[in-house]
Each structure stands twice: as structure tokens, then as C-alpha cells.
mmCIF file of C-alpha atoms and ligand atoms in Angstrom:
data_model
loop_
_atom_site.group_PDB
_atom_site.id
_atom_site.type_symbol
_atom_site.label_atom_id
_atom_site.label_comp_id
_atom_site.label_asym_id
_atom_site.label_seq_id
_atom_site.Cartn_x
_atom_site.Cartn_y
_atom_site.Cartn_z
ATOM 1 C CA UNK B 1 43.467 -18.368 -49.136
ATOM 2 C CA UNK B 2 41.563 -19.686 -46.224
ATOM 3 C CA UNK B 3 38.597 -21.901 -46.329
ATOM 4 C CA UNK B 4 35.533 -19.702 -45.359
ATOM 5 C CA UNK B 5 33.565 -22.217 -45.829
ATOM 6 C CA UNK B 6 35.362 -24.442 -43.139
ATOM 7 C CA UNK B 7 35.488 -21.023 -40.986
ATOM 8 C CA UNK B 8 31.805 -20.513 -41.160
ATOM 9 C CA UNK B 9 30.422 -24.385 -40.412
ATOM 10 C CA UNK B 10 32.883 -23.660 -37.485
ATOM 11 C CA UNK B 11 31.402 -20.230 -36.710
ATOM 12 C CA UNK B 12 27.700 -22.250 -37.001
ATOM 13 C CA UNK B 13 28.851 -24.793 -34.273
ATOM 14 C CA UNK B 14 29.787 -22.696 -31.761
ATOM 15 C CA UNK B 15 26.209 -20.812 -32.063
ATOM 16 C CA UNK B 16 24.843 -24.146 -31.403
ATOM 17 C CA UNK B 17 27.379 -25.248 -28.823
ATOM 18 C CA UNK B 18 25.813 -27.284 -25.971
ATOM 19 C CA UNK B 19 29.046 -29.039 -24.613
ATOM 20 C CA UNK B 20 29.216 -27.255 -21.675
ATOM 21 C CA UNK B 21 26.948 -25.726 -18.699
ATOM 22 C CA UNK B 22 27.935 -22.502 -19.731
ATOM 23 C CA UNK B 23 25.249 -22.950 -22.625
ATOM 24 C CA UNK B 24 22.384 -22.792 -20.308
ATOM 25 C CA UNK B 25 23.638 -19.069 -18.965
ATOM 26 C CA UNK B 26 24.541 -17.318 -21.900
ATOM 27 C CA UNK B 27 22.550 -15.153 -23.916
ATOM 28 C CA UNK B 28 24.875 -15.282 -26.962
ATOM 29 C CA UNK B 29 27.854 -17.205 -27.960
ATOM 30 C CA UNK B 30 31.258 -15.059 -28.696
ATOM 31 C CA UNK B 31 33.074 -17.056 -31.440
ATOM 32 C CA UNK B 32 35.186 -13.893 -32.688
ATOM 33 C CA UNK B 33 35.482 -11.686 -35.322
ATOM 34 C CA UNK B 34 37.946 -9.395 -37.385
ATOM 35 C CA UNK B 35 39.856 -10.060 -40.674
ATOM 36 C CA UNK B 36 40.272 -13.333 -41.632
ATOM 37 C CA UNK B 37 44.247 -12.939 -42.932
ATOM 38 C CA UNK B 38 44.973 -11.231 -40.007
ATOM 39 C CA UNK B 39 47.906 -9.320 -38.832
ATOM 40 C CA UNK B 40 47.729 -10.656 -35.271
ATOM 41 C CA UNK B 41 45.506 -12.564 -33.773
ATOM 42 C CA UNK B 42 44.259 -11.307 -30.056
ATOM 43 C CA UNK B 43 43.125 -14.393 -27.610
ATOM 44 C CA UNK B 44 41.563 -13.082 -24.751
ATOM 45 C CA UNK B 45 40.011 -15.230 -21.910
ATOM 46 C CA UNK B 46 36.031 -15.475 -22.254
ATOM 47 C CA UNK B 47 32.918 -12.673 -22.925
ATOM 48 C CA UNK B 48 32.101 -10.451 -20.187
ATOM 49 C CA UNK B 49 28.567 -9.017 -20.278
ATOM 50 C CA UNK B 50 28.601 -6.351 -23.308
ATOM 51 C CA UNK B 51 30.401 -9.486 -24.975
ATOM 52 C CA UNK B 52 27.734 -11.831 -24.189
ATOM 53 C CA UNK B 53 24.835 -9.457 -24.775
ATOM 54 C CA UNK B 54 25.737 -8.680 -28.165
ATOM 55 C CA UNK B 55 27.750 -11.694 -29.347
ATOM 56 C CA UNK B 56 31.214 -9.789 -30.309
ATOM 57 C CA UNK B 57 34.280 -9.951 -28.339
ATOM 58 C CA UNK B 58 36.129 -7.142 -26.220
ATOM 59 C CA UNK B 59 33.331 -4.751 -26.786
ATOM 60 C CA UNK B 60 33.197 -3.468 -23.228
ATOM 61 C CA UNK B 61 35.323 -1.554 -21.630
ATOM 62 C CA UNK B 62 38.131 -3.357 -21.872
ATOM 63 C CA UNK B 63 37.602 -3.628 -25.347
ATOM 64 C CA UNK B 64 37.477 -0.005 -25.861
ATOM 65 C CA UNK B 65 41.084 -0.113 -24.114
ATOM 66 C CA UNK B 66 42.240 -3.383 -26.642
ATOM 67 C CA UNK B 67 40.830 -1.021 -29.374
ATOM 68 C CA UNK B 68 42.818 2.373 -28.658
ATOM 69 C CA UNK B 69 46.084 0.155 -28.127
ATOM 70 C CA UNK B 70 45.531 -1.439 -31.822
ATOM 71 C CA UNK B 71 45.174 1.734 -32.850
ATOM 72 C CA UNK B 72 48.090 3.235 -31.544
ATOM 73 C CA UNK B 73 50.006 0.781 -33.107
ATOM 74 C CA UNK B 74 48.499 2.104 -36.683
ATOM 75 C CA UNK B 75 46.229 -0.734 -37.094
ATOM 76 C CA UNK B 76 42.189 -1.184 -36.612
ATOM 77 C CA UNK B 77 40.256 -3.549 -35.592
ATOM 78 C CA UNK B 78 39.616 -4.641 -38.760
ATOM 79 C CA UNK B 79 42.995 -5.317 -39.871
ATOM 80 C CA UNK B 80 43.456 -8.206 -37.106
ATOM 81 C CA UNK B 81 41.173 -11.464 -35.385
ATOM 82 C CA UNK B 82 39.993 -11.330 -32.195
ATOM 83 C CA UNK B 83 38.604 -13.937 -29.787
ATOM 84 C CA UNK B 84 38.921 -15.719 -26.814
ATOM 85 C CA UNK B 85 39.739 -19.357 -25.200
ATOM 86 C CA UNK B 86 35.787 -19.886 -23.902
ATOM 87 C CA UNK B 87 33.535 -18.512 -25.962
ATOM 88 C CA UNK B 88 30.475 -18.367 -23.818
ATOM 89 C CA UNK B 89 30.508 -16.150 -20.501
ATOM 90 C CA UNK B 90 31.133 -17.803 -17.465
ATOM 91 C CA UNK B 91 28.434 -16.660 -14.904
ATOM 92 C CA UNK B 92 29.097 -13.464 -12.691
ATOM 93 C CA UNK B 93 32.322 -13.106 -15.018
ATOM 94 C CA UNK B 94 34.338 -16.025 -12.832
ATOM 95 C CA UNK B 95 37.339 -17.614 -14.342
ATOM 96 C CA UNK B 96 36.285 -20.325 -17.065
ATOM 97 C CA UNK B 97 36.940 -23.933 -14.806
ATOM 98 C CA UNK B 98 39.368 -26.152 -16.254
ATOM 99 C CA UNK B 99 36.953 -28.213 -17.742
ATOM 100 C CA UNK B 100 34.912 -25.240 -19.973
ATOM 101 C CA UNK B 101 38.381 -24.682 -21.242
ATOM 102 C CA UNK B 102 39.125 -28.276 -22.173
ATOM 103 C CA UNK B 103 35.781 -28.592 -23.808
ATOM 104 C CA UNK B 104 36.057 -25.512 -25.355
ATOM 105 C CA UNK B 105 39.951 -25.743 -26.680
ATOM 106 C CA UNK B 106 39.382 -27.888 -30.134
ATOM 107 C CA UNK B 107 37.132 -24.798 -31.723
ATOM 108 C CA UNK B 108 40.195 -22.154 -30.493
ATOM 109 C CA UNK B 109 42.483 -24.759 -32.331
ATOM 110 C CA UNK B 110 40.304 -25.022 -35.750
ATOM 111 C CA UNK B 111 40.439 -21.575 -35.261
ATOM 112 C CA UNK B 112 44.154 -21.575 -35.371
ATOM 113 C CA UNK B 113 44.168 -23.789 -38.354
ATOM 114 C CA UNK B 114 42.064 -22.395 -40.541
ATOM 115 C CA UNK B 115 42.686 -18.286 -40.011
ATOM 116 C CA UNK B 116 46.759 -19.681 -39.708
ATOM 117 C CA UNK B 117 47.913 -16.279 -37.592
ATOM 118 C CA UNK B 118 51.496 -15.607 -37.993
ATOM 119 C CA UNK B 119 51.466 -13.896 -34.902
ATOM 120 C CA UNK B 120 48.974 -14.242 -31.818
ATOM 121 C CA UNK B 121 49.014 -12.241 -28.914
ATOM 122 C CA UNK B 122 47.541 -13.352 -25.615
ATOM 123 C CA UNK B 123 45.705 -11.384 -22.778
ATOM 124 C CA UNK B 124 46.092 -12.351 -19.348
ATOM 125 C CA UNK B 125 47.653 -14.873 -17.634
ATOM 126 C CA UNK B 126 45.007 -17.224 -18.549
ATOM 127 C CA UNK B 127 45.545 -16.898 -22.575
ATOM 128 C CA UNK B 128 48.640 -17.145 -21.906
ATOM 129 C CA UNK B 129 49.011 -20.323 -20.148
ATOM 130 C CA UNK B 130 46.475 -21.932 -22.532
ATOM 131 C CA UNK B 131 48.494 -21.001 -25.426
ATOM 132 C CA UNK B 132 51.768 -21.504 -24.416
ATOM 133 C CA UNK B 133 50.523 -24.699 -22.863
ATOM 134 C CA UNK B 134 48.901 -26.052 -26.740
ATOM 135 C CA UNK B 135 52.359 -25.005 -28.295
ATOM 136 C CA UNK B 136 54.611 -26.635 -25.953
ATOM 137 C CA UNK B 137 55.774 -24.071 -24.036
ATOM 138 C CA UNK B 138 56.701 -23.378 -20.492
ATOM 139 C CA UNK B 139 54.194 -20.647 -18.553
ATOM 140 C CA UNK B 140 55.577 -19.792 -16.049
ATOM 141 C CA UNK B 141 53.936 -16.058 -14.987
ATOM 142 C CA UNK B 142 52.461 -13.079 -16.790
ATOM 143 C CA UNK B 143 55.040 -10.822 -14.963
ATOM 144 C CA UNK B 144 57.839 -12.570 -16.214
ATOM 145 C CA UNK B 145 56.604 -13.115 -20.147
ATOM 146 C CA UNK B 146 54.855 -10.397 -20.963
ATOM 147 C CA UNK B 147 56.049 -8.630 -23.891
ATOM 148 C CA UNK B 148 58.155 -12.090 -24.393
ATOM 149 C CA UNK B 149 58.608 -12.733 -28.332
ATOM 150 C CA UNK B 150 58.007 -16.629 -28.603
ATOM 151 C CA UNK B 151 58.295 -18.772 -31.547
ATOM 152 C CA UNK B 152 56.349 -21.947 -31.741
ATOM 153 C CA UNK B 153 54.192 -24.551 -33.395
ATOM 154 C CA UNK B 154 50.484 -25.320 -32.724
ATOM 155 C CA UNK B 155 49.202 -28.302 -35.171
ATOM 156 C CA UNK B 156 52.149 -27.956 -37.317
ATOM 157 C CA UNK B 157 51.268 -24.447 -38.040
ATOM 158 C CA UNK B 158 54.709 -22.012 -37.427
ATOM 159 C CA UNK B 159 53.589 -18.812 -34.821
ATOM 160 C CA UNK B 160 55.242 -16.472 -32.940
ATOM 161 C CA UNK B 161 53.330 -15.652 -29.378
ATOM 162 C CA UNK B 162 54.016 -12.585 -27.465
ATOM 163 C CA UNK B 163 52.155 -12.991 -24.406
ATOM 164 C CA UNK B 164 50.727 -9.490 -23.054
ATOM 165 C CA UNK B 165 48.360 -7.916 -19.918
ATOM 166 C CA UNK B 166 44.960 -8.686 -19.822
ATOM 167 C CA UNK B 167 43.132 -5.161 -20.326
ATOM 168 C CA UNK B 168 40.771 -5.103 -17.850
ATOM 169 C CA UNK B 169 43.042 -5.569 -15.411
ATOM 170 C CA UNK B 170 45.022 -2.378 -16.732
ATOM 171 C CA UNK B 171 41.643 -0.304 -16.239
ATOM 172 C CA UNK B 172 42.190 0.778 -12.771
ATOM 173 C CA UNK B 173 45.887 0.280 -12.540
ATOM 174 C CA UNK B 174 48.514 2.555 -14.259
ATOM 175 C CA UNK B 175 51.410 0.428 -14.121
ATOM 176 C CA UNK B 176 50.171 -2.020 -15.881
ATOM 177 C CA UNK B 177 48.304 -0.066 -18.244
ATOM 178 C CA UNK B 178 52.082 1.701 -18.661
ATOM 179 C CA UNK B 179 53.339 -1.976 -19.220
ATOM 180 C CA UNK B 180 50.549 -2.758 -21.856
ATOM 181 C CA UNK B 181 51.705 0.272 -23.554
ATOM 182 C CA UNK B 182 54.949 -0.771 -24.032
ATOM 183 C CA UNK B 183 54.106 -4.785 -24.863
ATOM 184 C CA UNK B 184 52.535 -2.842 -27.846
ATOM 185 C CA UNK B 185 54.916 -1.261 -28.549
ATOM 186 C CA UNK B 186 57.084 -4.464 -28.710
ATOM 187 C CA UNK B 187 54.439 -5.531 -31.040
ATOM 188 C CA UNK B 188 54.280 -2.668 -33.494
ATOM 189 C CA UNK B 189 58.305 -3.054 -33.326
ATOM 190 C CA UNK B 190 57.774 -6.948 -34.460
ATOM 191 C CA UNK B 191 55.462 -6.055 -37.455
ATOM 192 C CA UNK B 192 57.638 -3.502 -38.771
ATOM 193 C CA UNK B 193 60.566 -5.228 -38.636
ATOM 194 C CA UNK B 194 59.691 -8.709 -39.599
ATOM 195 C CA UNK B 195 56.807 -7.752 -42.118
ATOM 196 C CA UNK B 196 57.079 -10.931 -44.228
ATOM 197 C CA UNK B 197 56.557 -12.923 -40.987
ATOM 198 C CA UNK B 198 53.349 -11.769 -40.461
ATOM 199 C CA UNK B 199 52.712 -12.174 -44.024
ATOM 200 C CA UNK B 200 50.561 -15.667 -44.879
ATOM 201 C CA UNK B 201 52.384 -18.007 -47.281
ATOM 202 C CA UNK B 202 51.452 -20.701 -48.661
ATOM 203 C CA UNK B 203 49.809 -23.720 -46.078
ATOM 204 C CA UNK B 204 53.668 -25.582 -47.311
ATOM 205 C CA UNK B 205 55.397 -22.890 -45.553
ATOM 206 C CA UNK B 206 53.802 -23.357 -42.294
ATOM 207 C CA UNK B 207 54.037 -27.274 -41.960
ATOM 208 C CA UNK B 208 56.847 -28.176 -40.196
HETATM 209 N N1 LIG E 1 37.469 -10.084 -21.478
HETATM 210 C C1 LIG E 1 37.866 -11.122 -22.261
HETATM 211 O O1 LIG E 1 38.765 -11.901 -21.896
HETATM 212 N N2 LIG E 1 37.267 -11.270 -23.429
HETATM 213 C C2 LIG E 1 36.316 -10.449 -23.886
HETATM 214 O O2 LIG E 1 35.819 -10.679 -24.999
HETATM 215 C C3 LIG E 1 35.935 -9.375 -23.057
HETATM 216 C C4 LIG E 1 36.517 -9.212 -21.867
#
């Protein structure tokens, strides 16, 4: 069982985040949302506007896109977690500096240890080299690793990490909407062969 209790003062803090500038230009903090025994666990980048103006991530229209691809995989929304590395929307939608994402980083790793995903799945390049980066892994591009099955440890806690397409940027462009497709694919592949691996055990199970 996780600690809702833990997941909720964390939830709290990140409403009432001020550690960055960011705070001063968003209308509403994104910490995430979706089941909390998840059967992946989607890290995007940071809110856009629809995310910021209503406070839940990938509603917009790359969200709608993230949606229909969990859904062709037989799964809803509701069956997995989804958030992002910055929680608060960078201005104009620019990349999140280096610094928002260091300040940012120790609520997506409380994250991590309290929901204890047995699978996460990163969009975009940036997810991915923030993730792979916290588990100890080598980044080197999104066109090499994506659909990549990875198996690693963040904070002692066993995942695996496929690294995918950020969905936005497979709005206007086929070929990688085509290669988003099949990373799901990959995915829904994964889950049904491996289904006790995406199954939480007991916290014992996950410390190395
Ligand atoms: N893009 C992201 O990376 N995250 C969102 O929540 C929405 C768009």
C-alpha cells in the first residue's frame, strides 16, 4: 500500500511551491494525477497552457494524443500516473532551464518513492535525459532510445524505463507519430508479457 498521506502533504507542497521564478507566472501548479498503483507511470516535460489553466497534466492537445495511445494499448487514463519533471509552466512554453529542473527534481523523486512505478515511460528527449540521468544511465538521443526497454534503480527502488516521443512533437509530423505508435506498442508488448513486473510487491522487493 502506498502512503497517501505522504502523497498528499507532497501534493500540498507543490501547490505552495515558491522555489522557483516560475511561481510568479503560473496560474496553477501541475503536480499530476492518475492511479496511485499505477501500471506505468508517464513523465512528460512541464504544463503547457490547458495544463496550467486547469492544474492537470497533458490535457491539451497533446494530451488528447497521450490519451488515445493509452487507450489503444487497452488501458485509460485512470489505470496509470501521469506527470511531468517541472511542474509549473515555463513562460511562452520554453524549455524548463536547468536550474527549474534541479529545483524541481526532489518532488519528481518523492514522487517516485512513494507511487513506486514498476514501469515509467518518458516523453521527449527532455524526460528522458532527466530520468535516465537520476537512474544512472547513459542518454545519449531520443532517436536512438526510443522504444529502448531499460532496467534501472532510482533511490533503491527497481524500474524499468522505456524512453518514448514527446507527443506534441508527433502532432504535425507522421513519422514520428508512426514511431509513437509503435513505442506503444513495445509497451503494451512489455505489460502483457511481464505482468508480474508491473505488479507492486512488497517495498522489500524493490530495495536493492
Ligand atoms: N507537455 C508536457 O510535457 N506536459 C504536459 O503536461 C503537457 C504538455
Amino acid at each position: 500500500m502506498i502512503d497517501k498521506k505522504e502523497y498528499d502533504i507532497l501534493v500540498q507542497e507543490i501547490m505552495e511551491c515558491t522555489k522557483c521564478e516560475l511561481h510568479k507566472t503560473r496560474r496553477n501548479p501541475v503536480p499530476g494525477e492518475g492511479s496511485l498503483d499505477p501500471k506505468i507511470m508517464f513523465i512528460g516535460e512541464a504544463p503547457g497552457g490547458r495544463e496550467d489553466e486547469t492544474g492537470r497534466p497533458f490535457v491539451g492537445a497533446a494530451g488528447k494524443l497521450l490519451t488515445m495511445l493509452i487507450e489503444s494499448i487497452g488501458l485509460s487514463r485512470e489505470d496509470v500516473y501521469i506527470t511531468n519533471v517541472v511542474k509549473c509552466r515555463p513562460p511562452g512554453n520554453r524549455d524548463p532551464s536547468q536550474m527549474e529542473i534541479y529545483t524541481c527534481l526532489p518532488y519528481l523523486r518523492r514522487q517516485i518513492n512513494i507511487i513506486r512505478p514498476r514501469l515509467i515511460v518518458t516523453l521527449g528527449r527532455h524526460a528522458a535525459r532527466v530520468i535516465m540521468d537520476l537512474a544512472g544511465l547513459k542518454f545519449t538521443s531520443i532517436t536512438k532510445q526510443h522504444g529502448t526497454v531499460n532496467v534501472a534503480t532510482i533511490s533503491g527502488i527497481k524500474v524499468i524505463i522505456i524512453p518514448t516521443y514527446h507527443p506534441a512533437a508527433a502532432l504535425y509530423n507522421p513519422s514520428l507519430k508512426q514511431m509513437l505508435i509503435d513505442d506503444f506498442e513495445t509497451i503494451k508488448k512489455y505489460i502483457e508479457a511481464r505482468p508480474s513486473d508491473i505488479k507492486r510487491g512488497p517495498l522489500d522487493d524493490f530495495i536493492k
